[in-house]
Tab-separated table of C-alpha atoms and ligand atoms in Angstrom:
chain	number	residue	atom	x	y	z
A	202	MET	CA	0.000	0.000	0.000
A	203	THR	CA	1.120	3.455	-0.724
A	204	ASN	CA	0.056	6.811	0.503
A	205	PHE	CA	-2.694	8.636	-1.385
A	206	GLU	CA	-0.519	11.735	-1.038
A	207	ASN	CA	1.815	10.328	-3.683
A	208	ILE	CA	-0.954	10.215	-6.263
A	209	ALA	CA	-1.858	13.549	-7.788
A	210	PHE	CA	-5.523	14.447	-7.416
A	211	SER	CA	-7.629	17.137	-5.844
A	212	GLY	CA	-7.410	17.996	-2.174
A	213	LYS	CA	-11.168	17.802	-1.791
A	214	LEU	CA	-11.175	14.179	-2.849
A	215	LYS	CA	-8.228	13.454	-0.560
A	216	LYS	CA	-10.070	14.941	2.362
A	217	ALA	CA	-13.149	12.821	1.710
A	218	ILE	CA	-10.991	9.711	1.467
A	219	LYS	CA	-9.412	10.497	4.799
A	220	ARG	CA	-12.866	10.937	6.268
A	221	ILE	CA	-13.966	7.547	4.915
A	222	GLY	CA	-10.973	6.121	6.731
A	223	TYR	CA	-8.726	5.020	3.862
A	224	ARG	CA	-5.197	5.879	4.866
A	225	LYS	CA	-3.170	4.181	2.181
A	226	ALA	CA	-3.999	3.432	-1.419
A	227	THR	CA	-4.299	-0.229	-2.291
A	228	GLU	CA	-2.221	-1.626	-5.136
A	229	VAL	CA	-4.978	-1.393	-7.735
A	230	GLN	CA	-5.656	2.191	-6.652
A	231	GLU	CA	-2.010	3.144	-6.787
A	232	LYS	CA	-1.589	1.669	-10.256
A	233	THR	CA	-4.834	2.606	-11.992
A	234	ILE	CA	-5.687	6.052	-10.629
A	235	PRO	CA	-2.806	7.877	-12.394
A	236	LEU	CA	-3.488	6.036	-15.678
A	237	ILE	CA	-7.202	6.787	-15.674
A	238	ILE	CA	-6.575	10.429	-14.782
A	239	ARG	CA	-4.148	10.672	-17.713
A	240	GLY	CA	-6.906	9.510	-20.040
A	241	LYS	CA	-5.806	5.934	-20.666
A	242	ASN	CA	-8.277	3.088	-20.930
A	243	VAL	CA	-7.586	0.633	-18.130
A	244	VAL	CA	-8.204	-3.093	-18.113
A	245	SER	CA	-7.511	-4.534	-14.711
A	246	LYS	CA	-7.546	-7.975	-13.262
A	247	SER	CA	-7.859	-7.708	-9.546
A	248	PHE	CA	-9.389	-9.743	-6.820
A	249	THR	CA	-12.453	-9.045	-4.729
A	250	GLY	CA	-11.743	-6.643	-1.938
A	251	SER	CA	-8.772	-5.011	-3.626
A	252	GLY	CA	-10.460	-1.602	-3.673
A	253	LYS	CA	-11.491	-1.236	-7.321
A	254	THR	CA	-14.506	0.969	-6.646
A	255	ALA	CA	-12.438	3.717	-5.066
A	256	ALA	CA	-9.816	3.238	-7.809
A	257	PHE	CA	-12.106	4.216	-10.664
A	258	GLY	CA	-14.312	6.347	-8.395
A	259	ILE	CA	-11.456	8.639	-7.368
A	260	ALA	CA	-9.819	8.774	-10.788
A	261	LEU	CA	-12.992	9.519	-12.702
A	262	SER	CA	-14.180	12.086	-10.157
A	263	GLU	CA	-10.850	13.807	-10.639
A	264	ARG	CA	-11.310	13.838	-14.415
A	265	ILE	CA	-14.759	15.373	-14.083
A	266	LEU	CA	-13.419	17.972	-11.648
A	267	GLN	CA	-10.649	18.819	-14.113
A	268	GLY	CA	-13.261	19.301	-16.820
A	269	LYS	CA	-11.885	16.409	-18.860
A	270	SER	CA	-14.986	14.264	-18.534
A	271	ASN	CA	-18.698	15.052	-18.508
A	272	ALA	CA	-20.438	11.999	-17.195
A	273	VAL	CA	-19.541	8.428	-16.296
A	274	LEU	CA	-21.614	5.302	-16.689
A	275	VAL	CA	-20.733	2.397	-14.388
A	276	LEU	CA	-22.246	-0.951	-15.332
A	277	CYS	CA	-22.570	-3.445	-12.489
A	278	PRO	CA	-23.898	-6.999	-12.521
A	279	THR	CA	-26.377	-6.734	-9.667
A	280	ARG	CA	-28.527	-4.284	-7.833
A	281	GLU	CA	-26.518	-4.730	-4.651
A	282	LEU	CA	-23.282	-3.886	-6.419
A	283	ALA	CA	-24.782	-0.924	-8.242
A	284	LEU	CA	-26.001	0.446	-4.913
A	285	GLN	CA	-22.663	-0.226	-3.250
A	286	VAL	CA	-20.715	1.516	-6.004
A	287	SER	CA	-22.989	4.572	-6.081
A	288	LYS	CA	-22.761	4.849	-2.317
A	289	GLU	CA	-18.980	4.753	-2.346
A	290	ILE	CA	-18.735	7.259	-5.199
A	291	SER	CA	-21.078	9.558	-3.266
A	292	GLN	CA	-18.851	9.274	-0.192
A	293	ILE	CA	-15.763	10.055	-2.248
A	294	ASN	CA	-17.558	13.139	-3.550
A	295	ALA	CA	-18.903	14.284	-0.190
A	296	SER	CA	-17.406	17.732	-0.657
A	297	THR	CA	-16.942	18.075	-4.407
A	298	GLY	CA	-20.560	18.596	-5.450
A	299	LEU	CA	-20.434	15.679	-7.905
A	300	LYS	CA	-23.481	13.463	-7.826
A	301	ALA	CA	-23.924	9.718	-8.313
A	302	ILE	CA	-27.300	8.114	-9.002
A	303	VAL	CA	-28.303	4.501	-9.431
A	304	VAL	CA	-30.788	2.545	-11.569
A	305	TYR	CA	-31.489	-1.190	-11.343
A	306	GLY	CA	-34.182	-3.729	-12.036
A	307	GLY	CA	-36.890	-3.848	-9.395
A	308	HIS	CA	-36.464	-0.220	-8.422
A	309	ASN	CA	-39.250	2.318	-8.956
A	310	MET	CA	-39.096	3.323	-12.606
A	311	SER	CA	-40.619	6.783	-12.272
A	312	ASP	CA	-38.354	7.705	-9.342
A	313	GLU	CA	-35.431	6.702	-11.503
A	314	THR	CA	-36.706	8.643	-14.485
A	315	ALA	CA	-37.080	11.726	-12.289
A	316	ALA	CA	-33.496	11.340	-11.027
A	317	LEU	CA	-32.235	10.894	-14.594
A	318	ARG	CA	-33.800	14.216	-15.591
A	319	LYS	CA	-31.840	16.091	-12.943
A	320	ARG	CA	-28.133	16.749	-13.047
A	321	PHE	CA	-25.807	13.901	-12.203
A	322	ASP	CA	-22.205	12.956	-12.903
A	323	PHE	CA	-22.140	9.226	-12.303
A	324	LEU	CA	-24.820	6.748	-13.254
A	325	CYS	CA	-24.414	3.289	-11.709
A	326	ALA	CA	-26.660	0.805	-13.449
A	327	THR	CA	-27.458	-2.801	-14.091
A	328	PRO	CA	-27.459	-3.440	-17.855
A	329	GLY	CA	-31.096	-4.505	-18.328
A	330	ARG	CA	-32.601	-1.553	-16.517
A	331	LEU	CA	-30.272	0.861	-18.245
A	332	LEU	CA	-31.490	-0.374	-21.633
A	333	ASP	CA	-35.088	0.086	-20.457
A	334	HIS	CA	-34.353	3.707	-19.752
A	335	ILE	CA	-32.531	4.179	-23.026
A	336	SER	CA	-35.468	2.737	-24.974
A	337	ARG	CA	-37.804	5.101	-23.106
A	338	ARG	CA	-35.498	7.957	-23.980
A	339	ALA	CA	-35.033	8.880	-20.327
A	340	PHE	CA	-31.643	10.323	-21.247
A	341	ASN	CA	-29.315	10.569	-24.179
A	342	PRO	CA	-26.813	7.689	-24.015
A	343	ARG	CA	-24.258	9.882	-25.794
A	344	MET	CA	-24.014	12.088	-22.700
A	345	PHE	CA	-21.506	9.609	-21.248
A	346	ASP	CA	-17.934	9.907	-22.419
A	347	THR	CA	-16.687	7.189	-20.069
A	348	VAL	CA	-17.954	3.701	-19.293
A	349	VAL	CA	-16.752	1.429	-16.511
A	350	LEU	CA	-17.496	-2.268	-16.785
A	351	ASP	CA	-17.260	-3.313	-13.159
A	352	GLU	CA	-17.047	-7.019	-12.295
A	353	ALA	CA	-17.065	-7.764	-16.026
A	354	ASP	CA	-16.632	-11.509	-15.621
A	355	ARG	CA	-19.620	-11.654	-13.378
A	356	MET	CA	-21.753	-9.641	-15.815
A	357	LEU	CA	-20.849	-12.078	-18.565
A	358	ASP	CA	-21.546	-15.054	-16.288
A	359	MET	CA	-24.979	-13.605	-15.771
A	360	GLY	CA	-25.611	-13.461	-19.499
A	361	PHE	CA	-25.320	-9.719	-20.012
A	362	ILE	CA	-23.035	-9.874	-23.043
A	363	ALA	CA	-25.658	-8.774	-25.589
A	364	ASP	CA	-26.860	-5.967	-23.319
A	365	ILE	CA	-23.324	-4.740	-22.767
A	366	LYS	CA	-22.588	-4.671	-26.486
A	367	ASP	CA	-25.857	-2.913	-27.109
A	368	ILE	CA	-25.076	-0.297	-24.463
A	369	LEU	CA	-21.524	0.291	-25.692
A	370	GLY	CA	-22.876	0.682	-29.238
A	371	LYS	CA	-25.349	3.319	-28.097
A	372	VAL	CA	-23.067	5.216	-25.741
A	373	ARG	CA	-19.948	5.073	-27.943
A	374	PRO	CA	-17.700	6.201	-25.087
A	375	ASP	CA	-14.305	7.830	-25.550
A	376	HIS	CA	-12.964	5.820	-22.638
A	377	THR	CA	-13.824	2.357	-21.407
A	378	HIS	CA	-12.385	0.796	-18.268
A	379	LEU	CA	-12.861	-2.806	-17.348
A	380	PHE	CA	-12.401	-4.465	-13.967
A	381	SER	CA	-12.657	-8.175	-13.572
A	382	ALA	CA	-11.408	-11.054	-11.466
A	383	THR	CA	-10.353	-12.821	-14.660
A	384	LEU	CA	-9.357	-11.584	-18.080
A	385	THR	CA	-9.777	-14.818	-19.976
A	386	GLY	CA	-12.527	-16.385	-22.098
A	387	GLU	CA	-15.521	-14.181	-22.787
A	388	VAL	CA	-13.947	-11.241	-20.974
A	389	ALA	CA	-10.933	-11.415	-23.301
A	390	LYS	CA	-13.237	-11.336	-26.338
A	391	LEU	CA	-15.130	-8.383	-24.963
A	392	ILE	CA	-11.876	-6.496	-24.391
A	393	GLU	CA	-10.587	-7.319	-27.845
A	394	ARG	CA	-13.721	-6.121	-29.586
A	395	HIS	CA	-14.677	-3.128	-27.513
A	396	ILE	CA	-11.613	-1.619	-25.903
A	397	PRO	CA	-9.291	-0.452	-28.641
A	398	GLU	CA	-6.228	0.599	-26.698
A	399	PHE	CA	-5.665	0.033	-23.064
A	400	GLU	CA	-3.179	-0.274	-20.263
A	401	GLU	CA	-3.351	-3.583	-18.485
A	402	VAL	CA	-3.005	-3.603	-14.725
A	403	LEU	CA	-2.650	-7.038	-13.190
A	404	ILE	CA	-2.907	-7.269	-9.461
A	405	HIS	CA	-1.672	-10.522	-8.129
A	406	ASP	CA	-3.774	-12.386	-5.664
A	407	GLU	CA	-2.735	-11.627	-2.187
A	408	ILE	CA	-5.814	-13.371	-1.021
A	409	VAL	CA	-4.234	-16.573	0.096
A	410	GLY	CA	-2.100	-14.453	2.281
A	411	ILE	CA	-0.642	-13.942	5.627
A	412	ASN	CA	-3.834	-12.779	7.259
A	413	ILE	CA	-5.891	-15.843	6.480
A	414	PHE	CA	-5.424	-18.989	8.463
A	415	GLU	CA	-6.590	-21.874	6.300
A	416	LYS	CA	-7.787	-25.108	7.747
A	417	ARG	CA	-9.105	-28.347	6.350
A	418	VAL	CA	-11.848	-30.405	7.996
A	419	THR	CA	-12.159	-33.998	6.901
A	420	PHE	CA	-15.612	-35.458	7.125
A	421	SER	CA	-17.213	-38.752	6.335
A	422	GLY	CA	-20.788	-39.119	5.154
A	423	ARG	CA	-23.221	-37.852	7.711
A	424	ASP	CA	-20.663	-36.119	9.910
A	425	LYS	CA	-20.571	-33.102	7.710
A	426	PHE	CA	-23.355	-31.199	9.410
A	427	ARG	CA	-22.090	-32.118	12.866
A	428	HIS	CA	-18.684	-30.674	12.009
A	429	LEU	CA	-20.331	-27.485	10.864
A	430	LEU	CA	-22.266	-27.212	14.122
A	431	GLU	CA	-19.016	-27.638	16.033
A	432	ILE	CA	-17.347	-24.888	14.044
A	433	LEU	CA	-20.281	-22.553	14.547
A	434	GLU	CA	-20.343	-23.261	18.267
A	435	ARG	CA	-16.639	-22.681	18.530
A	436	ASN	CA	-17.015	-19.381	16.694
A	437	ALA	CA	-20.220	-18.439	18.488
A	438	GLY	CA	-21.342	-14.895	17.817
A	439	GLU	CA	-18.694	-14.335	15.141
A	440	ARG	CA	-19.622	-13.540	11.581
A	441	VAL	CA	-19.380	-16.696	9.529
A	442	LEU	CA	-19.926	-17.002	5.784
A	443	VAL	CA	-20.772	-20.537	4.675
A	444	PHE	CA	-20.464	-21.413	0.994
A	445	VAL	CA	-22.620	-24.100	-0.569
A	446	SER	CA	-22.974	-25.086	-4.196
A	447	THR	CA	-26.725	-24.966	-4.838
A	448	LYS	CA	-29.664	-22.692	-4.083
A	449	ARG	CA	-31.660	-25.597	-2.731
A	450	TYR	CA	-28.934	-26.607	-0.382
A	451	ALA	CA	-28.517	-23.035	0.835
A	452	ASP	CA	-32.185	-23.013	1.851
A	453	LEU	CA	-31.988	-26.419	3.443
A	454	LEU	CA	-28.894	-25.651	5.478
A	455	ASN	CA	-30.397	-22.348	6.520
A	456	SER	CA	-33.477	-24.001	7.975
A	457	GLN	CA	-31.402	-26.749	9.612
A	458	LEU	CA	-29.250	-24.145	11.341
A	459	LYS	CA	-32.250	-22.103	12.388
A	460	ASP	CA	-33.749	-25.265	13.917
A	461	LYS	CA	-30.586	-25.578	15.962
A	462	GLY	CA	-31.040	-22.028	17.247
A	463	PHE	CA	-28.441	-20.272	15.108
A	464	LYS	CA	-29.017	-16.806	13.709
A	465	ALA	CA	-28.654	-17.825	10.089
A	466	THR	CA	-29.760	-16.363	6.801
A	467	SER	CA	-29.061	-17.191	3.179
A	468	ILE	CA	-28.377	-15.493	-0.120
A	469	HIS	CA	-28.612	-17.136	-3.520
A	470	GLY	CA	-29.793	-16.514	-7.048
A	471	GLY	CA	-33.178	-18.152	-6.444
A	472	LYS	CA	-34.203	-15.392	-4.054
A	473	SER	CA	-35.888	-12.180	-5.100
A	474	GLN	CA	-33.827	-9.012	-5.086
A	475	LYS	CA	-35.769	-7.898	-2.055
A	476	GLY	CA	-35.131	-11.182	-0.255
A	477	ARG	CA	-31.424	-11.013	-1.029
A	478	GLU	CA	-31.228	-7.481	0.208
A	479	ILE	CA	-32.981	-8.328	3.474
A	480	SER	CA	-30.621	-11.270	4.096
A	481	LEU	CA	-27.597	-9.168	3.323
A	482	ASN	CA	-28.720	-6.299	5.527
A	483	ASN	CA	-29.462	-8.659	8.392
A	484	PHE	CA	-25.969	-10.056	8.089
A	485	LYS	CA	-24.319	-6.672	7.731
A	486	SER	CA	-26.192	-5.222	10.690
A	487	GLY	CA	-25.360	-8.233	12.850
A	488	ARG	CA	-28.960	-9.360	13.375
A	489	LYS	CA	-27.821	-12.600	11.803
A	490	ASN	CA	-24.250	-13.751	12.174
A	491	ILE	CA	-24.267	-16.691	9.774
A	492	LEU	CA	-24.713	-16.167	6.059
A	493	ILE	CA	-25.100	-19.150	3.780
A	494	ALA	CA	-24.305	-18.244	0.199
A	495	THR	CA	-23.809	-19.600	-3.262
A	496	ASP	CA	-20.865	-18.288	-5.259
A	497	VAL	CA	-22.949	-16.435	-7.811
A	498	ALA	CA	-24.920	-14.570	-5.160
A	499	ALA	CA	-21.891	-13.697	-3.057
A	500	ARG	CA	-19.379	-12.690	-5.672
A	501	GLY	CA	-18.344	-9.084	-5.589
A	502	LEU	CA	-20.405	-8.281	-2.548
A	503	GLN	CA	-18.683	-6.154	-0.024
A	504	ILE	CA	-19.150	-7.724	3.346
A	505	ASP	CA	-16.553	-6.648	5.837
A	506	ASP	CA	-15.533	-8.044	9.179
A	507	ILE	CA	-16.133	-11.692	8.469
A	508	GLU	CA	-14.188	-13.688	11.002
A	509	CYS	CA	-14.602	-17.031	9.311
A	510	VAL	CA	-15.361	-18.430	5.855
A	511	VAL	CA	-16.491	-22.033	5.579
A	512	ASN	CA	-16.232	-23.936	2.302
A	513	TYR	CA	-18.973	-26.364	3.209
A	514	ASP	CA	-19.322	-27.452	-0.387
A	515	ARG	CA	-16.383	-27.634	-2.634
A	516	PRO	CA	-15.274	-24.534	-4.512
A	517	ARG	CA	-15.491	-25.157	-8.247
A	518	ASP	CA	-11.930	-24.092	-8.966
A	519	ALA	CA	-8.931	-22.343	-7.522
A	520	ASP	CA	-10.193	-18.858	-8.341
A	521	THR	CA	-13.462	-19.570	-6.572
A	522	TYR	CA	-11.535	-20.863	-3.597
A	523	LYS	CA	-9.463	-17.725	-3.439
A	524	HIS	CA	-12.458	-15.454	-3.837
A	525	ARG	CA	-14.401	-17.223	-1.162
A	526	ILE	CA	-11.699	-17.152	1.442
A	527	GLY	CA	-10.758	-13.606	0.463
A	528	ARG	CA	-13.923	-12.488	2.244
A	529	THR	CA	-12.054	-12.834	5.496
A	530	GLY	CA	-8.714	-11.436	6.580
A	531	ARG	CA	-9.391	-8.208	4.724
A	532	MET	CA	-7.508	-4.985	5.076
A	533	GLY	CA	-4.995	-6.263	7.563
A	534	LYS	CA	-7.365	-8.163	9.835
A	535	LYS	CA	-6.966	-11.816	10.716
A	536	GLY	CA	-9.330	-14.355	9.221
A	537	LEU	CA	-10.069	-18.056	9.343
A	538	ALA	CA	-10.983	-20.164	6.305
A	539	ILE	CA	-12.208	-23.710	6.824
A	540	THR	CA	-12.632	-26.130	3.937
A	541	PHE	CA	-14.610	-29.350	4.144
A	542	VAL	CA	-12.993	-32.282	2.415
A	543	PRO	CA	-14.626	-35.708	2.158
A	544	GLU	CA	-12.612	-38.412	3.841
A	545	ASP	CA	-12.973	-41.519	1.721
A	546	ALA	CA	-10.999	-42.221	-1.382
A	547	ARG	CA	-13.738	-42.044	-3.953
A	548	SER	CA	-14.973	-38.796	-2.534
A	549	ARG	CA	-11.526	-37.444	-2.877
A	550	ASP	CA	-11.861	-37.844	-6.595
A	551	PHE	CA	-14.356	-35.096	-6.225
A	552	TRP	CA	-11.576	-32.855	-5.128
A	553	ALA	CA	-9.412	-33.783	-8.041
A	554	ASP	CA	-10.697	-31.093	-10.272
A	555	GLU	CA	-9.358	-32.525	-13.466
A	556	GLN	CA	-10.365	-36.014	-14.347
A	557	PRO	CA	-9.032	-38.398	-11.738
A	558	ALA	CA	-6.333	-40.674	-12.993
A	559	PHE	CA	-7.382	-43.901	-11.358
A	560	GLN	CA	-9.825	-46.550	-12.376
A	561	ARG	CA	-12.822	-47.219	-10.232
A	562	GLY	CA	-11.934	-49.739	-7.529
A	563	GLN	CA	-8.250	-49.254	-8.033
A	564	ARG	CA	-6.432	-47.901	-5.039
A	565	ARG	CA	-4.707	-44.715	-5.685
A	566	PRO	CA	-1.515	-43.787	-3.955
A	567	GLY	CA	-1.114	-40.721	-1.889
A	568	PHE	CA	-4.348	-40.870	0.013
A	569	ARG	CA	-2.801	-41.101	3.400
A	570	GLY	CA	-1.708	-37.765	4.715
A	571	ARG	CA	-0.833	-34.872	2.562
A	572	PRO	CA	0.040	-35.681	-0.964
A	573	SER	CA	3.519	-34.554	-1.818
A	574	GLY	CA	4.223	-32.739	-5.042
A	575	GLY	CA	4.993	-35.984	-6.825
A	576	GLN	CA	1.911	-37.757	-5.597
A	577	ARG	CA	-0.269	-34.857	-6.387
A	578	SER	CA	0.839	-34.921	-9.962
A	579	GLY	CA	-0.946	-38.254	-10.063
A	580	PHE	CA	-4.211	-36.351	-9.693
A	581	ARG	CA	-3.626	-34.534	-12.905
A	582	GLN	CA	-3.373	-37.249	-15.482
A	583	PRO	CA	-6.129	-36.915	-18.017
A	584	GLY	CA	-8.352	-39.845	-18.773
A	585	ARG	CA	-11.560	-40.800	-17.186
A	586	PRO	CA	-14.536	-38.585	-16.405
A	587	GLN	CA	-15.169	-37.570	-12.861
A	588	THR	CA	-16.566	-40.175	-10.515
A	589	GLY	CA	-19.447	-39.545	-8.177
A	590	PHE	CA	-18.849	-38.427	-4.646
A	591	HIS	CA	-20.409	-39.127	-1.343
A	592	GLY	CA	-21.530	-35.712	-0.267
A	593	ASN	CA	-24.982	-34.415	0.257
A	594	PRO	CA	-27.158	-35.700	-2.597
A	595	LEU	CA	-28.633	-32.255	-3.083
A	596	THR	CA	-25.267	-30.846	-3.936
A	597	ARG	CA	-24.211	-33.646	-6.241
A	598	ARG	CA	-23.170	-32.514	-9.658
A	599	ARG	CA	-24.078	-34.192	-12.871
A	600	LYS	CA	-21.238	-36.421	-13.910
A	601	SER	CA	-21.250	-35.074	-17.410
A	602	ARG	CA	-20.895	-31.481	-16.307
A	603	PRO	CA	-17.946	-29.918	-18.064
A	604	ARG	CA	-15.383	-28.931	-15.505
A	605	LYS	CA	-13.315	-25.867	-15.514
A	606	SER	CA	-9.695	-26.753	-15.499
A	607	SER	CA	-8.024	-25.554	-12.360
A	608	ASP	CA	-5.670	-26.301	-9.592
A	609	VAL	CA	-7.990	-26.153	-6.630
A	610	ASN	CA	-6.315	-29.193	-5.127
A	611	ASP	CA	-3.075	-27.341	-4.985
A	612	TYR	CA	-4.797	-24.988	-2.630
A	613	ILE	CA	-6.747	-27.486	-0.598
A	614	TYR	CA	-3.968	-29.976	-0.084
A	615	ARG	CA	-1.367	-27.379	0.640
A	616	ILE	CA	-3.176	-26.500	3.866
B	119	LIG	P1	-13.441	-4.655	-5.032
B	119	LIG	O1	-14.438	-3.913	-5.896
B	119	LIG	O2	-12.053	-4.645	-5.561
B	119	LIG	O3	-13.910	-6.025	-4.686
B	119	LIG	P2	-14.121	-2.696	-3.083
B	119	LIG	O4	-13.897	-1.498	-3.908
B	119	LIG	O5	-15.537	-3.116	-2.856
B	119	LIG	O6	-13.301	-3.913	-3.643
B	119	LIG	O7	-13.361	-2.489	-1.680
B	119	LIG	C1	-13.318	-3.499	-0.713
B	119	LIG	C2	-13.319	-2.908	0.684
B	119	LIG	O8	-12.125	-2.216	0.936
B	119	LIG	C3	-14.436	-1.918	0.912
B	119	LIG	O9	-14.926	-2.104	2.226
B	119	LIG	C4	-13.755	-0.587	0.784
B	119	LIG	O10	-14.467	0.387	1.503
B	119	LIG	C5	-12.394	-0.887	1.360
B	119	LIG	N1	-11.304	-0.053	0.818
B	119	LIG	C6	-11.135	0.343	-0.466
B	119	LIG	N2	-10.015	1.071	-0.598
B	119	LIG	C7	-9.435	1.121	0.622
B	119	LIG	C8	-8.240	1.725	1.144
B	119	LIG	N3	-7.436	2.406	0.362
B	119	LIG	N4	-7.972	1.566	2.454
B	119	LIG	C9	-8.809	0.874	3.247
B	119	LIG	N5	-9.953	0.281	2.839
B	119	LIG	C10	-10.263	0.389	1.543
B	120	LIG	MG1	-16.165	-4.191	-6.846
């Protein structure tokens, strides 16, 4: 981290940042703010919690204050993120007079239209709702000279590619900035087609870092829930985020924990926006101290002060693992990350993210204790499709499901 004083931007913004409580710039802020202020397009890969919002928020506020930019459109994947971003940009601009507004699906359309008619400098929006407003001619899309695609990978995961292209075609911005946890696949195509020249800023994952204590819990069959209860009792009253792999299982676990007297709530894509917001607010305010989440629902959300993250169901790949556990141990605090790993051999195939190398019934070496580097390489040989696993049947994946290639085992078995 570096001092904000070393980055050139207006004193008013610096004051507001001090008031928010940010003392040092994070790496992504240090590297992108000067580039964006200079008028470069920035494409940045950086992990959740690295401080991207303030990075583009500060830099683009500065450009508007310098008269180099008129208005900025920030596209966000979800309502929660759009709200979060507009709130942070408003805080940054507490004493500059710049205004941020927000539009998203589910919000009152006429209130939004009224806000769009007044003066504003930043519009934070989810893609679908923004297109609604454009088609109703609530504003001229050409008013924006700058577009930020925030959490681009997540927007593409959610199927917003056509909307994004449509929006970029209508806005035709002079500057486009993209922030994403990954810059591969669909995101790479989007960059190639829509961002002509850019500076790339890669922030390396510090997530699996010194502040997070990672732990593995081995379970067999029915013990899984009992282990979770033990963990929750041990961490009584602390804020715990529990990751599961399906919506259904999130609901089920939630009601099981409530039956046991825990203050639990859940967040997943099957819930209404309103329901998700209520769960999130209950968790943020401390009314509930256990949040059960699926990856899609939790990604990008800013939830601070989580003492413990539990990977109750397996993370799909190494990136997911890192993002999940990166919810704890933030900004210099200590965090605990606990990962559930099935005990028996066949279940362990489940953890071998690539196709397991061994035939059914054949004993594989390296199952006792931690696999060494050499043994672990045995996990990687290509060949057979994934075998079933003995977890909760509700979380079982289809065997034919294409698997993302990754090295999640390198993370799990390194613990
Ligand atoms: P990202 O979008 O990269 O996931 P956010 O912009 O949501 O991350 O920031 C994550 C958290 O870090 C937020 O709580 C934010 O208020 C805080 N934060 C951002 N910049 C700083 C900073 N320079 N110093 C301290 N905290 C910061
Ligand atoms: Mg963000």
